[in-house]
PDB file of C-alpha atoms in Angstrom:
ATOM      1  CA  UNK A   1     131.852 161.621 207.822  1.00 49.00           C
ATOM      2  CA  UNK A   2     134.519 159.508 205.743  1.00 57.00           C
ATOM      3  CA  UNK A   3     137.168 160.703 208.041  1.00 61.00           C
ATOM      4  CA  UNK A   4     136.867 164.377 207.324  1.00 63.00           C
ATOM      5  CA  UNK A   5     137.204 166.345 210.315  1.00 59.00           C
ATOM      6  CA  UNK A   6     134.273 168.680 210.355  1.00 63.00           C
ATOM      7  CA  UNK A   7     134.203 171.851 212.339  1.00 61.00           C
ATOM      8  CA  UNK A   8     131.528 171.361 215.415  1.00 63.00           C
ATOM      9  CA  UNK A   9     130.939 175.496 215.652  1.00 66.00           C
ATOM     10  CA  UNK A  10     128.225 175.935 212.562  1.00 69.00           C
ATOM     11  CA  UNK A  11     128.060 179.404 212.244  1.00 66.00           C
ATOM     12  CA  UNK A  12     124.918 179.457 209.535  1.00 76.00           C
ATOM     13  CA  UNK A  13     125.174 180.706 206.122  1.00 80.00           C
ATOM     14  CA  UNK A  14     128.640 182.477 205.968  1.00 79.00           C
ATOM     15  CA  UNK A  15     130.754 183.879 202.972  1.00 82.00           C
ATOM     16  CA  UNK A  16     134.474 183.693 201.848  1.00 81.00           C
ATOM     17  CA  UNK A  17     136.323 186.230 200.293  1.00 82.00           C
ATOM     18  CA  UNK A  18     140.721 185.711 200.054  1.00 83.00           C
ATOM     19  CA  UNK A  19     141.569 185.809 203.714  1.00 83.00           C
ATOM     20  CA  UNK A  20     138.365 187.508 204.776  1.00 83.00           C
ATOM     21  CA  UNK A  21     135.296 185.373 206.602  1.00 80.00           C
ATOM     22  CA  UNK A  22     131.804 186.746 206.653  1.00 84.00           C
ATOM     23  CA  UNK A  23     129.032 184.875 208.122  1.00 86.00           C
ATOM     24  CA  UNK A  24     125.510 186.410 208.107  1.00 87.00           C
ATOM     25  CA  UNK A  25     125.536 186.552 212.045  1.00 86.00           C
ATOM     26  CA  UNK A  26     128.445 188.828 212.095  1.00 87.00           C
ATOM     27  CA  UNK A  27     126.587 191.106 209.128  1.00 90.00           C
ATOM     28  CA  UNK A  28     123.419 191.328 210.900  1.00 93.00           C
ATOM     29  CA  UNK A  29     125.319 192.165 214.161  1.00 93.00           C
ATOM     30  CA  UNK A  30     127.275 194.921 212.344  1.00 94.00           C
ATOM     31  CA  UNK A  31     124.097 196.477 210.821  1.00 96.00           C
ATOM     32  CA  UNK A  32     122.522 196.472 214.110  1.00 97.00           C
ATOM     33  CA  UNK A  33     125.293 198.233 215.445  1.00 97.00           C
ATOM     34  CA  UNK A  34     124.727 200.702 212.598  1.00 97.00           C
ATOM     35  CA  UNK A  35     121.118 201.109 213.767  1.00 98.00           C
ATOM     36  CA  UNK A  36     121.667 201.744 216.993  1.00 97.00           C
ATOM     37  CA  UNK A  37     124.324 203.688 216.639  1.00 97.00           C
ATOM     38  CA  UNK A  38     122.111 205.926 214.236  1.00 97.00           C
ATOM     39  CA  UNK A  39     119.601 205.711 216.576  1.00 97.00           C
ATOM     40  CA  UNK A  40     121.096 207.214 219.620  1.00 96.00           C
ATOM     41  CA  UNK A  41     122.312 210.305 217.758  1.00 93.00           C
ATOM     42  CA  UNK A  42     119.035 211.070 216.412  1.00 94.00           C
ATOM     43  CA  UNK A  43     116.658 210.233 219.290  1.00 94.00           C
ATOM     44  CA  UNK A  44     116.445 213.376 221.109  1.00 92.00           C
ATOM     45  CA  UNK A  45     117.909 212.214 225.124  1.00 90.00           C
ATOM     46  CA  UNK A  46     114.553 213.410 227.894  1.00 88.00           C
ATOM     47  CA  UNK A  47     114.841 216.416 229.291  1.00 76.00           C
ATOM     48  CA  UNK A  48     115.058 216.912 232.834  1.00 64.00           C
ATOM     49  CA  UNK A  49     111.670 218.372 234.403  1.00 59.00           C
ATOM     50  CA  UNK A  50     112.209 220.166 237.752  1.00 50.00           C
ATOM     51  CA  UNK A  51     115.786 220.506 237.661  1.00 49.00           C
ATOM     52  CA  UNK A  52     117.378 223.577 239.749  1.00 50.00           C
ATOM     53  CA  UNK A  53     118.617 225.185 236.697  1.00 49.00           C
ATOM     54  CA  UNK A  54     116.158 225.426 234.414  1.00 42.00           C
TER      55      UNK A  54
ATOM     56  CA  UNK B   1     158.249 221.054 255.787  1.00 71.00           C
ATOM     57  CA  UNK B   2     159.801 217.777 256.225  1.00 79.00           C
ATOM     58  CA  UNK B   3     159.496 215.215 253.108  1.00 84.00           C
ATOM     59  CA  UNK B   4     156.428 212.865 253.644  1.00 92.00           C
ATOM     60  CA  UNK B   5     155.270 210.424 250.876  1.00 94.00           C
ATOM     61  CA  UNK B   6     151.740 209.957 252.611  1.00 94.00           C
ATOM     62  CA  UNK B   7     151.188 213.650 252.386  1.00 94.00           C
ATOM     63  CA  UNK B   8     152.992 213.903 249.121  1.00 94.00           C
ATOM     64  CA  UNK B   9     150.085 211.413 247.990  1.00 93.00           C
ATOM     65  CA  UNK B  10     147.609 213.155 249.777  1.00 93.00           C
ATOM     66  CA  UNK B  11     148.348 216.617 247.732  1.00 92.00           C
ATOM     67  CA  UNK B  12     148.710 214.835 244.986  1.00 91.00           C
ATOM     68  CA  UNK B  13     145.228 212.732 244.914  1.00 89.00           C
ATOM     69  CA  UNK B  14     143.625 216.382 245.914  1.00 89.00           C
ATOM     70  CA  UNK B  15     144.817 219.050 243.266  1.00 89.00           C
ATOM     71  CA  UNK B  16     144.740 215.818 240.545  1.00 86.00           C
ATOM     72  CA  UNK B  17     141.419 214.561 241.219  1.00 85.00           C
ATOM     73  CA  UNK B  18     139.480 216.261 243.797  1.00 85.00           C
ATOM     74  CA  UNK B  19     136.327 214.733 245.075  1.00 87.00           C
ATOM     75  CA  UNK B  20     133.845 217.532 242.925  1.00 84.00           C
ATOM     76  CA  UNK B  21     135.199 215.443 239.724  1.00 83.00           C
ATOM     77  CA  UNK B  22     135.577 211.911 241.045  1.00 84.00           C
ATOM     78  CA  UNK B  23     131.609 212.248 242.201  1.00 87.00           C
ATOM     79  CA  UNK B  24     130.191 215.186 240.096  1.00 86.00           C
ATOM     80  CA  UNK B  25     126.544 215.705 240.690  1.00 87.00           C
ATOM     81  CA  UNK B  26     126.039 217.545 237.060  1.00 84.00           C
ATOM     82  CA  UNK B  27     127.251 217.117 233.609  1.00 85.00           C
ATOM     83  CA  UNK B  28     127.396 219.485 231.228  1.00 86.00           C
ATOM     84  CA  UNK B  29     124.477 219.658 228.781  1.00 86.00           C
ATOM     85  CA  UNK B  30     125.984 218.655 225.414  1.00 86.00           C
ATOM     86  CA  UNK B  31     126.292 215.041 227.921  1.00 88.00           C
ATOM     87  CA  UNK B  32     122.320 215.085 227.368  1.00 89.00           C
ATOM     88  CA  UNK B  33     122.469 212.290 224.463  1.00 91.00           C
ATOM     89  CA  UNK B  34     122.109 208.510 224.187  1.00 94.00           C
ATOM     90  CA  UNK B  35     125.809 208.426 222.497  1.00 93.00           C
ATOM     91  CA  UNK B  36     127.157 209.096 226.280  1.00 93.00           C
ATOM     92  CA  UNK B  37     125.784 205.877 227.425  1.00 95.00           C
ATOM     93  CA  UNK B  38     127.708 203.631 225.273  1.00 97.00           C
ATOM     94  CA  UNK B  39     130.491 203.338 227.635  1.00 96.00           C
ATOM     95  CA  UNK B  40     128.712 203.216 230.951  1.00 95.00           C
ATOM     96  CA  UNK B  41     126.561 200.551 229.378  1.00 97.00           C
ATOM     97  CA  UNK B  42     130.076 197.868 228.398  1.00 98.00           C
ATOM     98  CA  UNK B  43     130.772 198.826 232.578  1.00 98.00           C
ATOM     99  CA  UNK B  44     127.230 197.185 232.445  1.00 98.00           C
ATOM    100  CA  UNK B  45     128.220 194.476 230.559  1.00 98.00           C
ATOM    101  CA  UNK B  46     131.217 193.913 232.451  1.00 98.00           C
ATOM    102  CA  UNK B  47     129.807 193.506 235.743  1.00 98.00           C
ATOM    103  CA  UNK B  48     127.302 191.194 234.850  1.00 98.00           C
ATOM    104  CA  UNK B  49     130.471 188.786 233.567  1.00 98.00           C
ATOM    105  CA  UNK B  50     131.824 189.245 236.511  1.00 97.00           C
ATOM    106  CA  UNK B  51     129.297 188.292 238.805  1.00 98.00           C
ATOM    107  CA  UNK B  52     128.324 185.570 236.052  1.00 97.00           C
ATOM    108  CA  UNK B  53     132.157 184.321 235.918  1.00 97.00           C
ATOM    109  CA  UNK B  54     132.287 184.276 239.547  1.00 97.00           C
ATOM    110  CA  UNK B  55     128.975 181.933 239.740  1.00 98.00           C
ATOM    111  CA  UNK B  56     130.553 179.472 236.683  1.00 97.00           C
ATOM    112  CA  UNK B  57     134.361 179.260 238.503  1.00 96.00           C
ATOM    113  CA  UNK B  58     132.575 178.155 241.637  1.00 97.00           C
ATOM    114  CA  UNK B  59     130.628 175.624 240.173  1.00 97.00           C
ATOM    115  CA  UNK B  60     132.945 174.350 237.376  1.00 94.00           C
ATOM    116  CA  UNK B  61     132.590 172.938 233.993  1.00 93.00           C
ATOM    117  CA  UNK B  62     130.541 169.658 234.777  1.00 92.00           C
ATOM    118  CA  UNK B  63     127.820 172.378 236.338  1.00 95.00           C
ATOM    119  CA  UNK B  64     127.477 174.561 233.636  1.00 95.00           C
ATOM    120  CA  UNK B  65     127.233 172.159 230.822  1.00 94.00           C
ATOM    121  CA  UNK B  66     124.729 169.724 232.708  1.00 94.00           C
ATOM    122  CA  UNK B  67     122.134 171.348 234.759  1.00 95.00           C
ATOM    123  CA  UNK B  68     119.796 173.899 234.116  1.00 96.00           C
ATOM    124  CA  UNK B  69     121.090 176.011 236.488  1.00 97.00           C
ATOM    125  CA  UNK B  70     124.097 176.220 235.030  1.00 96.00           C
ATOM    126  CA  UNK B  71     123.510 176.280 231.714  1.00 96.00           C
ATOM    127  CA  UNK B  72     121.271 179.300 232.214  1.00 97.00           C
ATOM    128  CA  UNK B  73     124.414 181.082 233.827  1.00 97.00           C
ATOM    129  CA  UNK B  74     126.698 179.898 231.128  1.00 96.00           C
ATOM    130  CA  UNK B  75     124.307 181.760 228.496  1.00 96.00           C
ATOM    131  CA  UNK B  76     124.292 184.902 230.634  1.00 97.00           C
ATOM    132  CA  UNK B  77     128.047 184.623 230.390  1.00 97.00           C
ATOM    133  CA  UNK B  78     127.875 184.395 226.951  1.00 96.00           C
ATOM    134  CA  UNK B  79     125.505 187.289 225.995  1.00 97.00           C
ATOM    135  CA  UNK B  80     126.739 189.385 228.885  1.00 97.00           C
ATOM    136  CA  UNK B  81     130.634 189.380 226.602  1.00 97.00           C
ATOM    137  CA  UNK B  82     128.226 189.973 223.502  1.00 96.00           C
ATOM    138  CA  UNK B  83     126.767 193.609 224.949  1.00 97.00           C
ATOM    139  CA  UNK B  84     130.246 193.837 226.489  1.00 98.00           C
ATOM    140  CA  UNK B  85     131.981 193.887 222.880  1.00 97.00           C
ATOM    141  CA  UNK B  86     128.575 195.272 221.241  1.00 97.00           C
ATOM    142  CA  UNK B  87     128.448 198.491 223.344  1.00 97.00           C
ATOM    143  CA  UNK B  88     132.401 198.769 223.473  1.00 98.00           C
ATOM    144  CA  UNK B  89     132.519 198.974 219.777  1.00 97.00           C
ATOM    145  CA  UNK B  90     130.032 201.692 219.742  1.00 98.00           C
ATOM    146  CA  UNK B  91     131.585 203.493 222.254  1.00 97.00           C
ATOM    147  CA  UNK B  92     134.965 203.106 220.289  1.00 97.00           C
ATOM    148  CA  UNK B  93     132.696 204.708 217.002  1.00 97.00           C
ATOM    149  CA  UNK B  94     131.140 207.253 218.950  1.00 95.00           C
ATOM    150  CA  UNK B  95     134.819 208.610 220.561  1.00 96.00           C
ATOM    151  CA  UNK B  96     136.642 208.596 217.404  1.00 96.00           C
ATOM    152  CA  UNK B  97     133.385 210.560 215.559  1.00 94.00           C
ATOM    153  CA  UNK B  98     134.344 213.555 218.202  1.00 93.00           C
ATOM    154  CA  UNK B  99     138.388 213.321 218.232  1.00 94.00           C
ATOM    155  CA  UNK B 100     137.933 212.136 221.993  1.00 94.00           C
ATOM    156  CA  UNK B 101     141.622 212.377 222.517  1.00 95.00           C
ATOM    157  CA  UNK B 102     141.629 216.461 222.210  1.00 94.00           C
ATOM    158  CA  UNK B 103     142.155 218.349 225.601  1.00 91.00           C
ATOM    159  CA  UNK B 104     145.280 216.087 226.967  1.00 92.00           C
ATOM    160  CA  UNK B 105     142.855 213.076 226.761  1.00 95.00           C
ATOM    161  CA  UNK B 106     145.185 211.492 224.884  1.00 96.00           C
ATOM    162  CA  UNK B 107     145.721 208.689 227.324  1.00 96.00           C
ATOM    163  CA  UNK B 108     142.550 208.321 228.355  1.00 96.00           C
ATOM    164  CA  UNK B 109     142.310 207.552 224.437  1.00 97.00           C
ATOM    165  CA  UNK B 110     145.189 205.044 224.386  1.00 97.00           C
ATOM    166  CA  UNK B 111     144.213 203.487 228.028  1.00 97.00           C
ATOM    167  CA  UNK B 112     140.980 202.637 226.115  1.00 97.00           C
ATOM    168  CA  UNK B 113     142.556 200.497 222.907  1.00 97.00           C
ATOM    169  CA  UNK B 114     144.219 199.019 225.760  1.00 97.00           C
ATOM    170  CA  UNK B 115     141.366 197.899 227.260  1.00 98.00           C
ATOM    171  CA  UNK B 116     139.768 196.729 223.597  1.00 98.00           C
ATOM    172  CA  UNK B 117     142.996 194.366 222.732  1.00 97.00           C
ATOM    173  CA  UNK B 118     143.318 192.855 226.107  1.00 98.00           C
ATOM    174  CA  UNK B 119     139.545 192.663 225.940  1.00 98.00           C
ATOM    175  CA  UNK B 120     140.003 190.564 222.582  1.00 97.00           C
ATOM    176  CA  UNK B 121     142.724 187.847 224.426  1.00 96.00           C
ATOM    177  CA  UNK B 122     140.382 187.705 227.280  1.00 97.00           C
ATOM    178  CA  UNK B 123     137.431 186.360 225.124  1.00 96.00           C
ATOM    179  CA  UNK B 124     140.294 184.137 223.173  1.00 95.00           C
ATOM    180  CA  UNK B 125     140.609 182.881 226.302  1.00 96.00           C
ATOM    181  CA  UNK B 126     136.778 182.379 227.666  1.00 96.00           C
ATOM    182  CA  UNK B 127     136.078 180.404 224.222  1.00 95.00           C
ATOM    183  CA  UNK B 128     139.299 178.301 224.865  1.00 95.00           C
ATOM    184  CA  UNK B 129     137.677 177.796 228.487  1.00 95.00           C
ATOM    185  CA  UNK B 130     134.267 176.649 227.746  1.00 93.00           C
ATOM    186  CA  UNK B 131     135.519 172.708 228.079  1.00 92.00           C
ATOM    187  CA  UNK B 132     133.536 171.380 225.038  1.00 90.00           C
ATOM    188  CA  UNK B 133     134.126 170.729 221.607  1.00 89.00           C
ATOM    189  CA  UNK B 134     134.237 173.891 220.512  1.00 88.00           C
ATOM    190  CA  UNK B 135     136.836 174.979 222.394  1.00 92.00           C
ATOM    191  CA  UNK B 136     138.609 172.175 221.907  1.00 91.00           C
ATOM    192  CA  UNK B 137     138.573 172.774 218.087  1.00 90.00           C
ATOM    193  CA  UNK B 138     139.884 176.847 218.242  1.00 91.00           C
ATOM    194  CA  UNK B 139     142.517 175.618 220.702  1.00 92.00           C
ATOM    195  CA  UNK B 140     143.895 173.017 218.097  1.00 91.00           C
ATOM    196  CA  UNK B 141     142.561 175.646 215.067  1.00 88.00           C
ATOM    197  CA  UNK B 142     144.569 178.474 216.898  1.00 90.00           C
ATOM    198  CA  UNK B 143     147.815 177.051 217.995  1.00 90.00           C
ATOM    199  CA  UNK B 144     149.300 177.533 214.151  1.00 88.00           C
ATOM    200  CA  UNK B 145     148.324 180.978 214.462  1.00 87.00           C
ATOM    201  CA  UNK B 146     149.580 181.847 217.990  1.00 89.00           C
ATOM    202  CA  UNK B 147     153.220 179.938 217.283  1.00 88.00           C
ATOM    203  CA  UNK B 148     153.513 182.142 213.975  1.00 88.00           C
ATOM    204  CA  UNK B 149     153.554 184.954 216.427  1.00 88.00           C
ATOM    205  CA  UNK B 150     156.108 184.219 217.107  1.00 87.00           C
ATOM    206  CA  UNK B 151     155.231 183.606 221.330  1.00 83.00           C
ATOM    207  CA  UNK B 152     155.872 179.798 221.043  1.00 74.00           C
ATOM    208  CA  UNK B 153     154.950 177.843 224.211  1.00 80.00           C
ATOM    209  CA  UNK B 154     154.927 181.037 226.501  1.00 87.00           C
ATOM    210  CA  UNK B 155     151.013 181.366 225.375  1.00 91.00           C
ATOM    211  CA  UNK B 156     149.805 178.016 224.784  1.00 92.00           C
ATOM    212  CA  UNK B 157     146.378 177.945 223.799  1.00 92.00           C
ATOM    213  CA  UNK B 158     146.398 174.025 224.295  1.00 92.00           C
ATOM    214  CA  UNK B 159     147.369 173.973 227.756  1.00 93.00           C
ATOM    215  CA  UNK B 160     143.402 174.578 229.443  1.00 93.00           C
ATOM    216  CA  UNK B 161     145.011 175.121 232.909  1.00 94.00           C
ATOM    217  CA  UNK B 162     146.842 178.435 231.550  1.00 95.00           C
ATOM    218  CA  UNK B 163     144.157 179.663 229.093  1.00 95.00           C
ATOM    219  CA  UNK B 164     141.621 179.350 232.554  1.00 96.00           C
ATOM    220  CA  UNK B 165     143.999 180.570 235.222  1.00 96.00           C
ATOM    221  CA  UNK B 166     144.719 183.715 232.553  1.00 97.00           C
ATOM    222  CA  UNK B 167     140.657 183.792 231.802  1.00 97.00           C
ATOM    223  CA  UNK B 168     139.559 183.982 235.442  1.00 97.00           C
ATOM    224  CA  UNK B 169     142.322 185.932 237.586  1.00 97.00           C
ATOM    225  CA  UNK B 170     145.398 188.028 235.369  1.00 97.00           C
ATOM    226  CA  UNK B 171     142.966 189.192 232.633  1.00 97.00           C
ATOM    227  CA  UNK B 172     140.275 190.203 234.354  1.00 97.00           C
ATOM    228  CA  UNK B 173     142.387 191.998 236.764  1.00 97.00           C
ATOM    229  CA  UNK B 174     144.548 193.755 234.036  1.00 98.00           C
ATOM    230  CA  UNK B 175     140.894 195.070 232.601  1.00 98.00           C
ATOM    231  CA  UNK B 176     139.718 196.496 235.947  1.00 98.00           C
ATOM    232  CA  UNK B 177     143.289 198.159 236.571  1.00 98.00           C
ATOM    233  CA  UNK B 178     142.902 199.517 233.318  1.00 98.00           C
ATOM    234  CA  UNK B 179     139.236 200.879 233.621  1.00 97.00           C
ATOM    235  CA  UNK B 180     139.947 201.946 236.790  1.00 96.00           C
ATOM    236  CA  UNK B 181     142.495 204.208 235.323  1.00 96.00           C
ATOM    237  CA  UNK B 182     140.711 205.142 232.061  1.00 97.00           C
ATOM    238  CA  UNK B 183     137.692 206.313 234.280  1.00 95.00           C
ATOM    239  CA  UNK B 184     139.522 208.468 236.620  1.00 93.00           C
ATOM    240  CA  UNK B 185     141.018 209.684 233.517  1.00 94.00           C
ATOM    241  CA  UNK B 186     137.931 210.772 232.468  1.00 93.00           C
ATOM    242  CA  UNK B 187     137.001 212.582 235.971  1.00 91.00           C
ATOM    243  CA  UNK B 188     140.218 214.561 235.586  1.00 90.00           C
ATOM    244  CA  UNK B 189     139.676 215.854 232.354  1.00 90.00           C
ATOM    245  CA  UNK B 190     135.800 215.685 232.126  1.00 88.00           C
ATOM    246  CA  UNK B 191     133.703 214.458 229.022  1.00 90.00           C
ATOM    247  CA  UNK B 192     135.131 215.944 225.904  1.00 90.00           C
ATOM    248  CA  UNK B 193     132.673 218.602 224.320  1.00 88.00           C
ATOM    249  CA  UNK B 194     131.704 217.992 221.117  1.00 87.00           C
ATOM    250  CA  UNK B 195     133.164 219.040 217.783  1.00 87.00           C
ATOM    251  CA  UNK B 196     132.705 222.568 216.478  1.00 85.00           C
ATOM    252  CA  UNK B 197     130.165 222.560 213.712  1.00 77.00           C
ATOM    253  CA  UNK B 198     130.546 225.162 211.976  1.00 67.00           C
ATOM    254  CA  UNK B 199     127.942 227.983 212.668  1.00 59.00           C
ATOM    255  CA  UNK B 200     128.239 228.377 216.411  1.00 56.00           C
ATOM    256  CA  UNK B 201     131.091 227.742 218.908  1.00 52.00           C
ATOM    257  CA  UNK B 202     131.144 225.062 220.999  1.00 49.00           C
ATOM    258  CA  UNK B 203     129.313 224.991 224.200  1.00 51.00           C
ATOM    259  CA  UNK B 204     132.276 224.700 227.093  1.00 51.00           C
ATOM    260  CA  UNK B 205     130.357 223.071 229.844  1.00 50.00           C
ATOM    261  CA  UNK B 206     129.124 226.581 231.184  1.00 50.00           C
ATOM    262  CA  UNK B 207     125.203 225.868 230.594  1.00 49.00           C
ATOM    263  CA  UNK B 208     124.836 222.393 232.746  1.00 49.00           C
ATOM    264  CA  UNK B 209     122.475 220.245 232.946  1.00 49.00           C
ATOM    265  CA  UNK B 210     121.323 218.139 236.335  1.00 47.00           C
ATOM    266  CA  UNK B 211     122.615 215.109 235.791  1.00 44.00           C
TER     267      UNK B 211
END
């Protein structure tokens, strides 16, 4: 590697911006956080069936 | 009556958290949603790293980077800490969205941030325990960073015996202490009712639901 010291973690395709790392794992772990997230507020949860109170 | 701290406990324990909240056998309705589950499902998470841990500190390093065996319990470490900080984070989203620190929750609030940064050092730790190259490289990556702390050599993320002994025993224990008292929290004051919204008032737990 003509003596560079080369990272062994290879995180894909990633992005840098100042100070700020973004590699696409962590975006496409955020935006499936968004989708679930979305997800369990607008599945409706089962309803009980043969509960006492209802 | 003479003073007794057993009873004084005792009294205490039963008008604080008596056993109809510890064990309730119904929620209230507005509970009835998958945004509840978030937190129950990082307990999830957590229990499978336990019993995962457990399996990898018995065995040691040469096990779980060799055999199969191990190696398939070293990956269920690994994704069991990614649902761990997956469903924490969403819980963390889904709390702030309904001001979960109204009612005197406040601590229960708090007690859970705890549990998030202590969380974060703990998985500093596991990738500074894996034994390999890669933890090899964020221990020598990370040491700049930790000394500009400030901490110097009290947390030294080169030395592997501190980084495992703090991985496997202290920081697990601090997060159990901690959830143990963020979930009794939560018996005492219940789950916080959700946020008025506008056209009708807020259901206060009268209409339950079995649970």
């Amino acid at each position: 590697m003509n003596g560079h010291l080369t990272p062994p973690i290879h995180a894909g395709w990633a992005w840098q911006f100042s100070w700020l790392n973004l590699s696409a794992a962590d975006l496409i772990v955020v935006g499936l956080m968004v989708v679930v997230f979305v997800l369990a507020i607008v599945i409706p949860f089962p309803d009980h069936k043969g509960g006492d109170d209802e | 009556m003479k003073k007794n701290m057993t009873r004084s406990l005792r009294l205490w324990v039963q008008n604080t958290l008596p056993m109809e909240n510890l064990l309730p056998d119904s929620m209230p309705s507005y509970v009835d949603s998958y945004v509840y589950l978030f937190g129950i499902l990082t307990v999830a998470a957590l229990v499978w790293l336990i019993i995962t841990g457990t399996v990898l500190a018995i065995f040691g390093p040469e096990w779980w980077h060799v055999s199969p065996v191990g190696h398939f319990f070293n990956s269920m470490h690994f994704w069991s800490v990614q649902a761990f900080f997956f469903f924490m984070v969403l819980h963390l989203w889904a709390q702030f969205m309904m001001a979960a620190w109204r009612g005197g929750r406040h601590w229960t609030w708090i007690g859970g941030w705890l549990l998030f940064l202590v969380s974060i050092v703990a998985g500093l730790t596991g990738y500074l325990s894996q034994n390999n190259f890669d933890s090899q490289w964020i221990g020598v990556q990370g040491k700049d960073a930790i000394n500009s702390t400030g901490i110097g050599g009290f947390f030294n993320i080169l030395n592997f015996g501190q980084m495992y002994g703090l991985h496997i025993f202290v920081l697990p224990m601090v997060i159990i202490v901690l959830l143990a008292i963020h979930l009794m929290l939560v018996r005492m004051h219940g789950v916080v009712e959700p946020l008025p919204n506008g056209k009708e008032e807020v259901d206060n737990g009268e209409k339950v639901a079995e649970q």
